[in-house]
PDB file of C-alpha atoms and ligand atoms in Angstrom:
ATOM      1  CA  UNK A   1     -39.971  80.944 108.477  1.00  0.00           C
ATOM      2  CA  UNK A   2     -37.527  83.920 107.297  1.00  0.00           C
ATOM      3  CA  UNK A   3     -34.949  82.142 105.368  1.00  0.00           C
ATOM      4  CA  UNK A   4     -31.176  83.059 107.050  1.00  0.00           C
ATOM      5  CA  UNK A   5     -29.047  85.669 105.969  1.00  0.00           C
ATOM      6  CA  UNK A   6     -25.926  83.946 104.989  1.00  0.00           C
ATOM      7  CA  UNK A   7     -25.515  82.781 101.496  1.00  0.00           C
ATOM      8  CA  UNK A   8     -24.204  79.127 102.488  1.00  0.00           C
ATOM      9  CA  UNK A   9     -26.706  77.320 103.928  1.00  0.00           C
ATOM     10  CA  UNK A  10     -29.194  74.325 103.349  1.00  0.00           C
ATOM     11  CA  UNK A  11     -27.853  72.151 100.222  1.00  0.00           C
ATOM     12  CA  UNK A  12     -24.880  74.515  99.328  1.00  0.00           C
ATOM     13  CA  UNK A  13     -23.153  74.023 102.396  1.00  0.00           C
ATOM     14  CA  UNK A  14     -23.484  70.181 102.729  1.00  0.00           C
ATOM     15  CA  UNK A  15     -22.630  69.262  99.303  1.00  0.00           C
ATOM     16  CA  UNK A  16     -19.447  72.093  99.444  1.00  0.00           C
ATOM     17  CA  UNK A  17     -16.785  69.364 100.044  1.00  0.00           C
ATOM     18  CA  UNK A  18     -18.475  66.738  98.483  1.00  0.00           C
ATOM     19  CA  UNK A  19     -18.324  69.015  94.634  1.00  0.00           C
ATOM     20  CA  UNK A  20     -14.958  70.129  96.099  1.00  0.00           C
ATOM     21  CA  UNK A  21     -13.334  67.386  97.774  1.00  0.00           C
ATOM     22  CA  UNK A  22     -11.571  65.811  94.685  1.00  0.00           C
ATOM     23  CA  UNK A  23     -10.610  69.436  93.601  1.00  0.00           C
ATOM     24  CA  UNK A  24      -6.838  70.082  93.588  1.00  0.00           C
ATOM     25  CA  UNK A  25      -6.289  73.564  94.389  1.00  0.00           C
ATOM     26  CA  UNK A  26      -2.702  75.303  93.378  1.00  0.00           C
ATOM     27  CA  UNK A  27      -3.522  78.441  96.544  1.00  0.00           C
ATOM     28  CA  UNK A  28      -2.594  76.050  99.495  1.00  0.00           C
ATOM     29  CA  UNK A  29       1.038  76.025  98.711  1.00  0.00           C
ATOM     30  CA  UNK A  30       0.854  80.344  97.978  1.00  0.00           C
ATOM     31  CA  UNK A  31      -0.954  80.852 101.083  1.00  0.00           C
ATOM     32  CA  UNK A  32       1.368  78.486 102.836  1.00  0.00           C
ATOM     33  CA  UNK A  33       4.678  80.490 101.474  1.00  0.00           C
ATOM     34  CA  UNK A  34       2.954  84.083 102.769  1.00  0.00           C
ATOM     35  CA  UNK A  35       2.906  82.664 106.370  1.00  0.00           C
ATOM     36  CA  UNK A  36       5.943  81.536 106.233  1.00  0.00           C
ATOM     37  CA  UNK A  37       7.437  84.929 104.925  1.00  0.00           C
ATOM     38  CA  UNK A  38       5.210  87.534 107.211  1.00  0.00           C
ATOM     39  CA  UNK A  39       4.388  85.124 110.068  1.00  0.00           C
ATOM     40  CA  UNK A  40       2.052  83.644 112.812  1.00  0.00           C
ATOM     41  CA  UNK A  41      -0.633  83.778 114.025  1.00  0.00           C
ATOM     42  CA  UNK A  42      -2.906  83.450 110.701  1.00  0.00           C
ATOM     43  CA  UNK A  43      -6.690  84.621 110.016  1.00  0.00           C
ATOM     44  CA  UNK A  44      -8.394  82.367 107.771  1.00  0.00           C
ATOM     45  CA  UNK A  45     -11.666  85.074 106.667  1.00  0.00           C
ATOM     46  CA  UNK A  46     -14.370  83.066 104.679  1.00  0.00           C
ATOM     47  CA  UNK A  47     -13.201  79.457 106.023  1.00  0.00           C
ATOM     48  CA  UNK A  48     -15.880  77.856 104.916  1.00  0.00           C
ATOM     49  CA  UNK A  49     -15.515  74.078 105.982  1.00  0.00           C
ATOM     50  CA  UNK A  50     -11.861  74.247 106.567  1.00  0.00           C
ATOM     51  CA  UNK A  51     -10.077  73.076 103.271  1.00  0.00           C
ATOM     52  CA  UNK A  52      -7.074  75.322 104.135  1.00  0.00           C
ATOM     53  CA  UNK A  53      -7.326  76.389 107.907  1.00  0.00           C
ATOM     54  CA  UNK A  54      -7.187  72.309 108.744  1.00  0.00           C
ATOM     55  CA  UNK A  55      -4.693  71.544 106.618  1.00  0.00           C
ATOM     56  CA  UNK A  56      -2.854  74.724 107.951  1.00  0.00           C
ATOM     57  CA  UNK A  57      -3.731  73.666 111.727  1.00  0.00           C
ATOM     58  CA  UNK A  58      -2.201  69.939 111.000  1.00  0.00           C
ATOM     59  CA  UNK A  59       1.064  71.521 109.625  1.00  0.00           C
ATOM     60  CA  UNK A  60       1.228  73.637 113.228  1.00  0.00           C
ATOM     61  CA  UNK A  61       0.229  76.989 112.302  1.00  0.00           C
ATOM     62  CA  UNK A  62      -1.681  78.946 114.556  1.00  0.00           C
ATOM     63  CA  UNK A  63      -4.509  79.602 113.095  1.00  0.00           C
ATOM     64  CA  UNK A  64      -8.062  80.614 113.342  1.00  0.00           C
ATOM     65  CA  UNK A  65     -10.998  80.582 111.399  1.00  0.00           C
ATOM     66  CA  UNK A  66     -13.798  83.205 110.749  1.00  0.00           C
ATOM     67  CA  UNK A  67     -16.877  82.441 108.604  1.00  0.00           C
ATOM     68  CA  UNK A  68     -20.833  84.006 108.640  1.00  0.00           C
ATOM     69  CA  UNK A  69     -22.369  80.848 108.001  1.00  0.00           C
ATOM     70  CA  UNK A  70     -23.222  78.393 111.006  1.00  0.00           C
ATOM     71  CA  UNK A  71     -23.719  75.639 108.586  1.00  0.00           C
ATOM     72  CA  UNK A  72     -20.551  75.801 106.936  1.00  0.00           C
ATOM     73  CA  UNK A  73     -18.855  76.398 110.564  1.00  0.00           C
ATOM     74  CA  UNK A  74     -20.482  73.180 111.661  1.00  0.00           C
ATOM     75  CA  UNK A  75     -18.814  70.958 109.019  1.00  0.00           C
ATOM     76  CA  UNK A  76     -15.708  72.730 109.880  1.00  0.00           C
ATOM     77  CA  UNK A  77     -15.903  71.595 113.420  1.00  0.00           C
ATOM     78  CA  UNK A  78     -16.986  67.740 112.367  1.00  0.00           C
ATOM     79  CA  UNK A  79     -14.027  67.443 110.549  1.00  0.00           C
ATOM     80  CA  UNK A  80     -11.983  69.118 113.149  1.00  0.00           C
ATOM     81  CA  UNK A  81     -13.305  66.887 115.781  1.00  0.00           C
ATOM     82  CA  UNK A  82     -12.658  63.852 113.567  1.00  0.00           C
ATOM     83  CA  UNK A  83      -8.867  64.632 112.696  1.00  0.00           C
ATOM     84  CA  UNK A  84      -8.219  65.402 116.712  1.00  0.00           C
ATOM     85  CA  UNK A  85      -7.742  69.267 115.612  1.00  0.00           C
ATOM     86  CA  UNK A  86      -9.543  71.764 117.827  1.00  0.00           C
ATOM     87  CA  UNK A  87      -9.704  74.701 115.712  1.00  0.00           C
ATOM     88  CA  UNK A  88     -10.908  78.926 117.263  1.00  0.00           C
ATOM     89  CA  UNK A  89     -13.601  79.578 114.822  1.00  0.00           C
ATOM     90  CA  UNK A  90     -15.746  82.631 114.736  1.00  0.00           C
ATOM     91  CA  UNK A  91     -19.409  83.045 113.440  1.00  0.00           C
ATOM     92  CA  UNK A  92     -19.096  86.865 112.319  1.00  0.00           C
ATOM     93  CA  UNK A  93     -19.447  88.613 109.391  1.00  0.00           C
ATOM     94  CA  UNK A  94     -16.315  90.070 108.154  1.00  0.00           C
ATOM     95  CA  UNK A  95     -17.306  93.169 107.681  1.00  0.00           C
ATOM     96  CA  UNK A  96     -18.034  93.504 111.241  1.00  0.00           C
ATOM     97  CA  UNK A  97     -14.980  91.885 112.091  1.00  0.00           C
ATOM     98  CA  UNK A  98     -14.418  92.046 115.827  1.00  0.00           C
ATOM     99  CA  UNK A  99     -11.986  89.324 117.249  1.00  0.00           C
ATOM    100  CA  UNK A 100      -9.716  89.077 120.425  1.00  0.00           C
ATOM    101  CA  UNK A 101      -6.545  89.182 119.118  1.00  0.00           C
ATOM    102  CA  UNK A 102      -4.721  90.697 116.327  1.00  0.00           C
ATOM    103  CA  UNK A 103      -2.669  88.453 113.453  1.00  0.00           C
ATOM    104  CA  UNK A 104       0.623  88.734 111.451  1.00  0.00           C
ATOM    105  CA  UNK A 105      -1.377  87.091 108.591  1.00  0.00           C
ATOM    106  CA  UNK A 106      -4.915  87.906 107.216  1.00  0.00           C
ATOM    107  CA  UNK A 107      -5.556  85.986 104.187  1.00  0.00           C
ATOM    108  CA  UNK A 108      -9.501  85.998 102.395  1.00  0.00           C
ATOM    109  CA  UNK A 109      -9.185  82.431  99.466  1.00  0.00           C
ATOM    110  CA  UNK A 110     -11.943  81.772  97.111  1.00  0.00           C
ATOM    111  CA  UNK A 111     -12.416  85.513  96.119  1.00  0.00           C
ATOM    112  CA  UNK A 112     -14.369  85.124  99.159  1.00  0.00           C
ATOM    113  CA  UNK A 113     -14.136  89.236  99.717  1.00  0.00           C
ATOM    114  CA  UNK A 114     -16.379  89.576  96.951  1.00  0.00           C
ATOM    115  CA  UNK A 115     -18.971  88.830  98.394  1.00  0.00           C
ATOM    116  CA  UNK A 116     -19.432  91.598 100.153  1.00  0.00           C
ATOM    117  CA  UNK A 117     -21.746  92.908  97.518  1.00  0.00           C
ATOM    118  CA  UNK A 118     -21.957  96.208  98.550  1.00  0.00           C
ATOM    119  CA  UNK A 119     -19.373  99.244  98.080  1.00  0.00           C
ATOM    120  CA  UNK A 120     -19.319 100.827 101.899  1.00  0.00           C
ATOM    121  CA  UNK A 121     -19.342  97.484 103.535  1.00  0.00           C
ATOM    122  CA  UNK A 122     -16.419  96.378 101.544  1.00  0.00           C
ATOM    123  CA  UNK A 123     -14.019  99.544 102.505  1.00  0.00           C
ATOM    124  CA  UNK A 124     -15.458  98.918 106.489  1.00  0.00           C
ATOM    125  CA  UNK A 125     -14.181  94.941 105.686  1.00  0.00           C
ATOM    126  CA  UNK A 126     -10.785  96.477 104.802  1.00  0.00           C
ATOM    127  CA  UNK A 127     -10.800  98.817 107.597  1.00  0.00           C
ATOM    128  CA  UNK A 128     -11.703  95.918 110.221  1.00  0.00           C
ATOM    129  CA  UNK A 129      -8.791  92.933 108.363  1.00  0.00           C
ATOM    130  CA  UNK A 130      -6.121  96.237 109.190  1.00  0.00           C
ATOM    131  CA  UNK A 131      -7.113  96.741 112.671  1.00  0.00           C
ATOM    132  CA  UNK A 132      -7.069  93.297 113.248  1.00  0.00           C
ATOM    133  CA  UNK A 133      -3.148  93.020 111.879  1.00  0.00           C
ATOM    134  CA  UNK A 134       0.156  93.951 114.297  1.00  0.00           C
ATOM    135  CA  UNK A 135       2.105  96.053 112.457  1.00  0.00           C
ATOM    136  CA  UNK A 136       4.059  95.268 109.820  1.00  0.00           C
ATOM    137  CA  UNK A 137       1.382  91.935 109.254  1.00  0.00           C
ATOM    138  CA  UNK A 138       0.049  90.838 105.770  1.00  0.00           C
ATOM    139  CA  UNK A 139      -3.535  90.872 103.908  1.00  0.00           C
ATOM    140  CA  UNK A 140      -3.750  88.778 101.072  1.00  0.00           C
ATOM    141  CA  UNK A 141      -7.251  87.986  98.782  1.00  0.00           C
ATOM    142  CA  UNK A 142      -7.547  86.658  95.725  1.00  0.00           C
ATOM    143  CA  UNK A 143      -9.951  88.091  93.176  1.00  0.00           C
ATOM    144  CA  UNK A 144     -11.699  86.473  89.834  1.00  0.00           C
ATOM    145  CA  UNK A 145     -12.733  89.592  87.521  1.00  0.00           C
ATOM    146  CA  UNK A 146     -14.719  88.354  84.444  1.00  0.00           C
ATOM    147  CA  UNK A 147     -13.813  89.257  81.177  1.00  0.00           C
ATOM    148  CA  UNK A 148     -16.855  89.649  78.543  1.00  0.00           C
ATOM    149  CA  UNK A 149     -16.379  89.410  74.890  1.00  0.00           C
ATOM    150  CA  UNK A 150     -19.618  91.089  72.560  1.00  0.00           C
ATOM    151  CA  UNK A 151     -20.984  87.267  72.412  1.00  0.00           C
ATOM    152  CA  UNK A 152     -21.506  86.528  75.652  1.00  0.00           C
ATOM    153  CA  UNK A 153     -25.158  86.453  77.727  1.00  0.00           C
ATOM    154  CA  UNK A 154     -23.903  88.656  80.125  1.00  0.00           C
ATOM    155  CA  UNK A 155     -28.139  88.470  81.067  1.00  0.00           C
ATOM    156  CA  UNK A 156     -28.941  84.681  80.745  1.00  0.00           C
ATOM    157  CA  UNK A 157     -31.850  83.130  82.093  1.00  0.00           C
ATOM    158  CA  UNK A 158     -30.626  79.722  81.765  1.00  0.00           C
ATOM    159  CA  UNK A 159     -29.557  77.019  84.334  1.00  0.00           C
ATOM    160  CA  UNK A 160     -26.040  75.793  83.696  1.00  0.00           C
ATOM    161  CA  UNK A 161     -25.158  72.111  85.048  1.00  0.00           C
ATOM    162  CA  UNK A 162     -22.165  73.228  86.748  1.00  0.00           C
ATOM    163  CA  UNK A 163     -21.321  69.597  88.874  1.00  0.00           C
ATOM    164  CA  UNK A 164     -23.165  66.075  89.125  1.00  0.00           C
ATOM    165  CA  UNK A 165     -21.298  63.887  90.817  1.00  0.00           C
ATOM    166  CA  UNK A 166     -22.382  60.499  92.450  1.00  0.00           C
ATOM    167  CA  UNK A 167     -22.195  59.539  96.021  1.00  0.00           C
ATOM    168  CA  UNK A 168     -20.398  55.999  96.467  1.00  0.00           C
ATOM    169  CA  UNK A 169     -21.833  55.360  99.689  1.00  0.00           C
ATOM    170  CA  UNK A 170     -25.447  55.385  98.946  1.00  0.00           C
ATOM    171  CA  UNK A 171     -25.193  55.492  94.942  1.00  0.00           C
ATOM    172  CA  UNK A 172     -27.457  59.156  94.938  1.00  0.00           C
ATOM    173  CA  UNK A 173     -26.505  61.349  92.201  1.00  0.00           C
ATOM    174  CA  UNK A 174     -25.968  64.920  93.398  1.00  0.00           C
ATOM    175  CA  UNK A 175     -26.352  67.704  90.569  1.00  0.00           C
ATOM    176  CA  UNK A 176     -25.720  71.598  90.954  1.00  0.00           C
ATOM    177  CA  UNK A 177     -27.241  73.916  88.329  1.00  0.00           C
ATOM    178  CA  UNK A 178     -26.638  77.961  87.750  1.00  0.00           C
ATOM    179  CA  UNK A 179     -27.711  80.461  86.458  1.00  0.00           C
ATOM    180  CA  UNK A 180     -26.626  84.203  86.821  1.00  0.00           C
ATOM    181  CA  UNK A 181     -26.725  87.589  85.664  1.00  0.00           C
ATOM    182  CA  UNK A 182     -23.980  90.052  84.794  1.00  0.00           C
ATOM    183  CA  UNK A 183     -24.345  93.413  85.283  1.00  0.00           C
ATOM    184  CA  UNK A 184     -21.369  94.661  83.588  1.00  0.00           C
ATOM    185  CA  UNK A 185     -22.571  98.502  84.478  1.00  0.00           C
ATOM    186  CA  UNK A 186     -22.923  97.840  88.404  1.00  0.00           C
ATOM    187  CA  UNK A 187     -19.670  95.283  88.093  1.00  0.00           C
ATOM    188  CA  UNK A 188     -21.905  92.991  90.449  1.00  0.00           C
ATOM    189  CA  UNK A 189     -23.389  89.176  89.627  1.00  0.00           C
ATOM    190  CA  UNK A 190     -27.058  87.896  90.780  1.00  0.00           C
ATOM    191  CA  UNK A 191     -26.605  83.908  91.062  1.00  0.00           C
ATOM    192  CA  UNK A 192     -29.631  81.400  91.880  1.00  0.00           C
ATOM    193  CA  UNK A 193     -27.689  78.194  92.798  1.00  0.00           C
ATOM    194  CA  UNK A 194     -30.511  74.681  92.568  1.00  0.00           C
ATOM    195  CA  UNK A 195     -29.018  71.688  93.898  1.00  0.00           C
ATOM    196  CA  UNK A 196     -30.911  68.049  93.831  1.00  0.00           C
ATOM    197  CA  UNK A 197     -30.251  64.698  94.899  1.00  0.00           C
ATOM    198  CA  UNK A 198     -31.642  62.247  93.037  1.00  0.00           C
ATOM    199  CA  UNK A 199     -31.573  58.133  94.616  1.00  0.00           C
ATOM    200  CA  UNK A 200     -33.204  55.436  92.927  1.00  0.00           C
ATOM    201  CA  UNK A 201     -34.630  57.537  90.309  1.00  0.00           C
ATOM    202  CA  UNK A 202     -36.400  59.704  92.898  1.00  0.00           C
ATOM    203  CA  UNK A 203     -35.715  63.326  93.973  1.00  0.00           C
ATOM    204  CA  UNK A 204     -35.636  63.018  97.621  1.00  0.00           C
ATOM    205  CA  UNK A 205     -34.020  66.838  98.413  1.00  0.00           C
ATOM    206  CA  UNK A 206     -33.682  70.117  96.499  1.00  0.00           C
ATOM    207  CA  UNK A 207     -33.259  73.472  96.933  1.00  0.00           C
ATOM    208  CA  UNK A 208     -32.862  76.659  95.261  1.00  0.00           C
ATOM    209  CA  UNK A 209     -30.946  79.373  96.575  1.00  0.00           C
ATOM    210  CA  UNK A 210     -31.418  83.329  95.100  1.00  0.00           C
ATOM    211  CA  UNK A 211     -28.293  85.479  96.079  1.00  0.00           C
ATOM    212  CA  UNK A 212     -29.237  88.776  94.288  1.00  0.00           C
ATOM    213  CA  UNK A 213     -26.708  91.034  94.465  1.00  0.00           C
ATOM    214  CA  UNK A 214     -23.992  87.683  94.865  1.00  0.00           C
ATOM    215  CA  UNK A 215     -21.075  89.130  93.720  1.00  0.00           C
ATOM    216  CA  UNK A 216     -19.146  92.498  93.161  1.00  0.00           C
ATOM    217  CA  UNK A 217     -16.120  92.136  91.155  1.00  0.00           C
ATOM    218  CA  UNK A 218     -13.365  94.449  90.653  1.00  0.00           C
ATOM    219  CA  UNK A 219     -10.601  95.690  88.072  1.00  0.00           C
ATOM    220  CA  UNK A 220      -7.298  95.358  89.198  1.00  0.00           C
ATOM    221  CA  UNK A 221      -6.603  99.347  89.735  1.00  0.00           C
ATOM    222  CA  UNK A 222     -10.195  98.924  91.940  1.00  0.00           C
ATOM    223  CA  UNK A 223      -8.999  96.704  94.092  1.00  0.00           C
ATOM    224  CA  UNK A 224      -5.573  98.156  94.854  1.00  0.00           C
ATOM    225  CA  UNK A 225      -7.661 101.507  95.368  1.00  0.00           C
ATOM    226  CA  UNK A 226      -9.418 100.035  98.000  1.00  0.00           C
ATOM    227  CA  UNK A 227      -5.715  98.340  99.837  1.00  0.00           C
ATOM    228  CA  UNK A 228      -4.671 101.865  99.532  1.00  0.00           C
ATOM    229  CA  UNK A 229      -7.374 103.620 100.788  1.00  0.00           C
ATOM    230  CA  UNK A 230      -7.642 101.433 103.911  1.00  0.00           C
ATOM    231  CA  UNK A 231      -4.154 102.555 104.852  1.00  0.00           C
ATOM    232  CA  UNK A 232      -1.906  99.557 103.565  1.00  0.00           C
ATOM    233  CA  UNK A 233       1.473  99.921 101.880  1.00  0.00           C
ATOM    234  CA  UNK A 234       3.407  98.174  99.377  1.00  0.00           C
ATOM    235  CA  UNK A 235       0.654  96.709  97.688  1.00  0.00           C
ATOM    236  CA  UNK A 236       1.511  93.928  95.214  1.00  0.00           C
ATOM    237  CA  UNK A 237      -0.760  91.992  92.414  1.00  0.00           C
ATOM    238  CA  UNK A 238       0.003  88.687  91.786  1.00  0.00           C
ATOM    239  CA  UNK A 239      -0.860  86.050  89.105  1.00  0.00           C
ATOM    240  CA  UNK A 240      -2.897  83.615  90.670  1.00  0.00           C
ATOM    241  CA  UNK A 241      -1.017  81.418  92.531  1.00  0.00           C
ATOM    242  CA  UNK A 242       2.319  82.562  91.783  1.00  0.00           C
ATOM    243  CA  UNK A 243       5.281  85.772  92.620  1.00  0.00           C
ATOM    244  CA  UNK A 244       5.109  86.438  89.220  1.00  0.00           C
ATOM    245  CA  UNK A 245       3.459  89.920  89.101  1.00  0.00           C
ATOM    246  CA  UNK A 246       0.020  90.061  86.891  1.00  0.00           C
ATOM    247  CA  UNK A 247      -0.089  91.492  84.010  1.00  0.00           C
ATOM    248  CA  UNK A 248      -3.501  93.483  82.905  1.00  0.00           C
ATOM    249  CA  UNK A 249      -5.128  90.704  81.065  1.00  0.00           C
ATOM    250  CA  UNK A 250      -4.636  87.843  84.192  1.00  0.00           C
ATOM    251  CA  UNK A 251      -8.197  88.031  85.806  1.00  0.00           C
ATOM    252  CA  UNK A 252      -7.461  85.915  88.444  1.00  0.00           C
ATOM    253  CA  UNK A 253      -5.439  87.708  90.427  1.00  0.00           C
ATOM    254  CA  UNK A 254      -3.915  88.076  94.030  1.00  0.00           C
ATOM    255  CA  UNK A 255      -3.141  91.220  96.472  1.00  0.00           C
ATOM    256  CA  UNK A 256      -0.786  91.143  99.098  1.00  0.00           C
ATOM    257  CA  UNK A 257      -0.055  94.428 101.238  1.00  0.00           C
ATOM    258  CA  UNK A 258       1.679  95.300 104.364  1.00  0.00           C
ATOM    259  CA  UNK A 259       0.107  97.173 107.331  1.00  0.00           C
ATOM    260  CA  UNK A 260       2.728  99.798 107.972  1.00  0.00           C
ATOM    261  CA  UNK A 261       4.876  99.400 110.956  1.00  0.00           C
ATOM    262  CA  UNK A 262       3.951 103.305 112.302  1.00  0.00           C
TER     263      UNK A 262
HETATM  264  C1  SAM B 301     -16.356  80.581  98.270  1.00  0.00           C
HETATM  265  S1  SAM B 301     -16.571  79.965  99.911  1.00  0.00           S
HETATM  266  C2  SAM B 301     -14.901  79.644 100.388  1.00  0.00           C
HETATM  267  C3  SAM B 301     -14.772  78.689 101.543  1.00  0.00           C
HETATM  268  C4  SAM B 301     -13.326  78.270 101.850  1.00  0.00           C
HETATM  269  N1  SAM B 301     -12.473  79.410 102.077  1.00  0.00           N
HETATM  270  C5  SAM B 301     -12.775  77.432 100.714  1.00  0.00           C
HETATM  271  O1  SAM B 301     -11.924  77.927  99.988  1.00  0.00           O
HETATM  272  O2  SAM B 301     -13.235  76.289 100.549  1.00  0.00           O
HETATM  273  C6  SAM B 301     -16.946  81.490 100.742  1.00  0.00           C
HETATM  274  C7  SAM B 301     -17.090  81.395 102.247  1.00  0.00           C
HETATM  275  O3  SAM B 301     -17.208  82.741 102.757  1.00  0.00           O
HETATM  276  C8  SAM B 301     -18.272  82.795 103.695  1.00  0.00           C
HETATM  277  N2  SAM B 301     -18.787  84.175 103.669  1.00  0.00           N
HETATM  278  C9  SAM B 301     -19.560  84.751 102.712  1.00  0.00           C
HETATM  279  N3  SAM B 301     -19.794  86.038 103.015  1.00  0.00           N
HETATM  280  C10 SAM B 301     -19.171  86.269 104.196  1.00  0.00           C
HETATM  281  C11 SAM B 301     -19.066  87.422 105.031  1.00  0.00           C
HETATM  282  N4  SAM B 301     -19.633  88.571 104.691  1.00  0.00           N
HETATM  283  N5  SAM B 301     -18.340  87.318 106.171  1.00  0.00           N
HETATM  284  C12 SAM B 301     -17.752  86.135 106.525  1.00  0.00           C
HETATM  285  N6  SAM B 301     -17.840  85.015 105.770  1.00  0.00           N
HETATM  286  C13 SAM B 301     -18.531  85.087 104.615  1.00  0.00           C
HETATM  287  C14 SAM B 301     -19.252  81.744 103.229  1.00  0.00           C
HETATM  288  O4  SAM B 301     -20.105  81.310 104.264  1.00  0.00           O
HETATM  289  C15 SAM B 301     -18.327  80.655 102.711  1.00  0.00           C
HETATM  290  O5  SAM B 301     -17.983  79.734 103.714  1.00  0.00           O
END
């Protein structure tokens, strides 16, 4: 059987909210502020299982939901159906983006951009979140750009416990491992993810999942090159998850840009 295409699948998309769940994260609030400023309706791109686009849909924003994995879509729905929400999700990739209506608000969380490994699909990803925005609407991603000192294994061959966590309702411990390489010349990261579930002592699921090139990860100045080039305006970098603008050394960062009005 030819293993899927998307990334998220298997083991790594039904343990996401589980590893996550308890997580607090400091973007829902900055998202939140950016609709409220540039307006409805809102794209969530990369929306994985739904940790903002639900919360977003109970507040009353309109808001849909684009993702390329089925598996991670299929959560999303479950907990949709369970909280009464009915949320418009697409299965596309977003580089291919191709949706029936267009949005005042195009926001891509969890870096989630950079995963579109390669360099021409990227700009084509940028080309299709503009079309897809009335004039005047906002795009805003947040990036993660490593920073390597001379000591670090930029080329590391081992597996990195990254999350165990046990399940109260049947006592099984679930761990996640990783291991990656950096290749600081290519600016892209090649990530094997192995998850197992141990109960009673016994491993009774694992999985291993190769993701070679994972990642592509971009300087500031690169990614405001590629806002530019895609035709927005009044492009501004953010500390992550704040209006305070980033300085050079924050790499966690976030871009917000207008698609002009004519
Ligand atoms: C890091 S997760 C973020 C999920 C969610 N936004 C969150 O914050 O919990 C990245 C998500 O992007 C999706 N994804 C990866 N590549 C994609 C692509 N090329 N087009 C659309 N979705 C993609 C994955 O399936 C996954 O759900």
């Amino acid at each position: 059987m030819t293993e899927p295409s998307y990334e998220y699948r298997g083991l790594m998309a039904s343990t996401w909210d589980f590893f996550r769940e308890d997580h607090t994260f400091e973007d829902r609030d900055f998202y939140r502020e950016i609709i409220n400023k540039s307006g409805q309706p809102v794209l969530d791109v990369g929306c994985g299982t739904g940790r903002l686009l639900l919360d977003y849909l109970k507040d009353g924003v309109d808001v849909d939901g684009v993702d390329n994995s089925p598996e991670m879509l299929a959560i999303c729905r479950e907990k949709a159906a369970r909280a009464g929400l009915n949320p418009t999700l697409f299965e596309q990739w977003m580089e291919a983006l191709d949706l029936p209506r267009a949005y005042r608000t195009v926001i891509v969380p969890s870096s989630s951009f950079q995963l579109v490994t390669d360099g021409d699909l990227a700009s084509q990803a940028m080309k299709r979140f503009i079309d897809h925005l009335e004039p005047g609407g906002i795009l805003v991603m947040s990036f993660f750009s490593p920073v390597f000192t001379d000591d670090d294994d930029t080329d590391s061959n081992e597996w990195h416990l990254l999350s165990e966590k046990t399940n109260p309702e049947d006592y099984s411990i679930v761990r996640h491992w990783i291991r990656g390489q950096w290749d600081t010349s290519t600016q892209l990261q090649h990530t094997e993810n192995r998850y197992a579930i141990e109960r009673n002592g016994e491993i009774v699921a694992s999985e291993t999942i190769y993701q070679s090139p994972a990642l592509r990860w971009y300087t500031q100045h690169q990614a405001t090159v590629l806002y530019s080039q895609a035709g927005f305006e009044n492009i501004q970098i953010y500390k992550a998850f704040t209006f305070v603008a980033a300085s050079e050394a924050d790499n966690t960062f976030v871009i917000v840009a207008e698609k002009p009005v004519h």
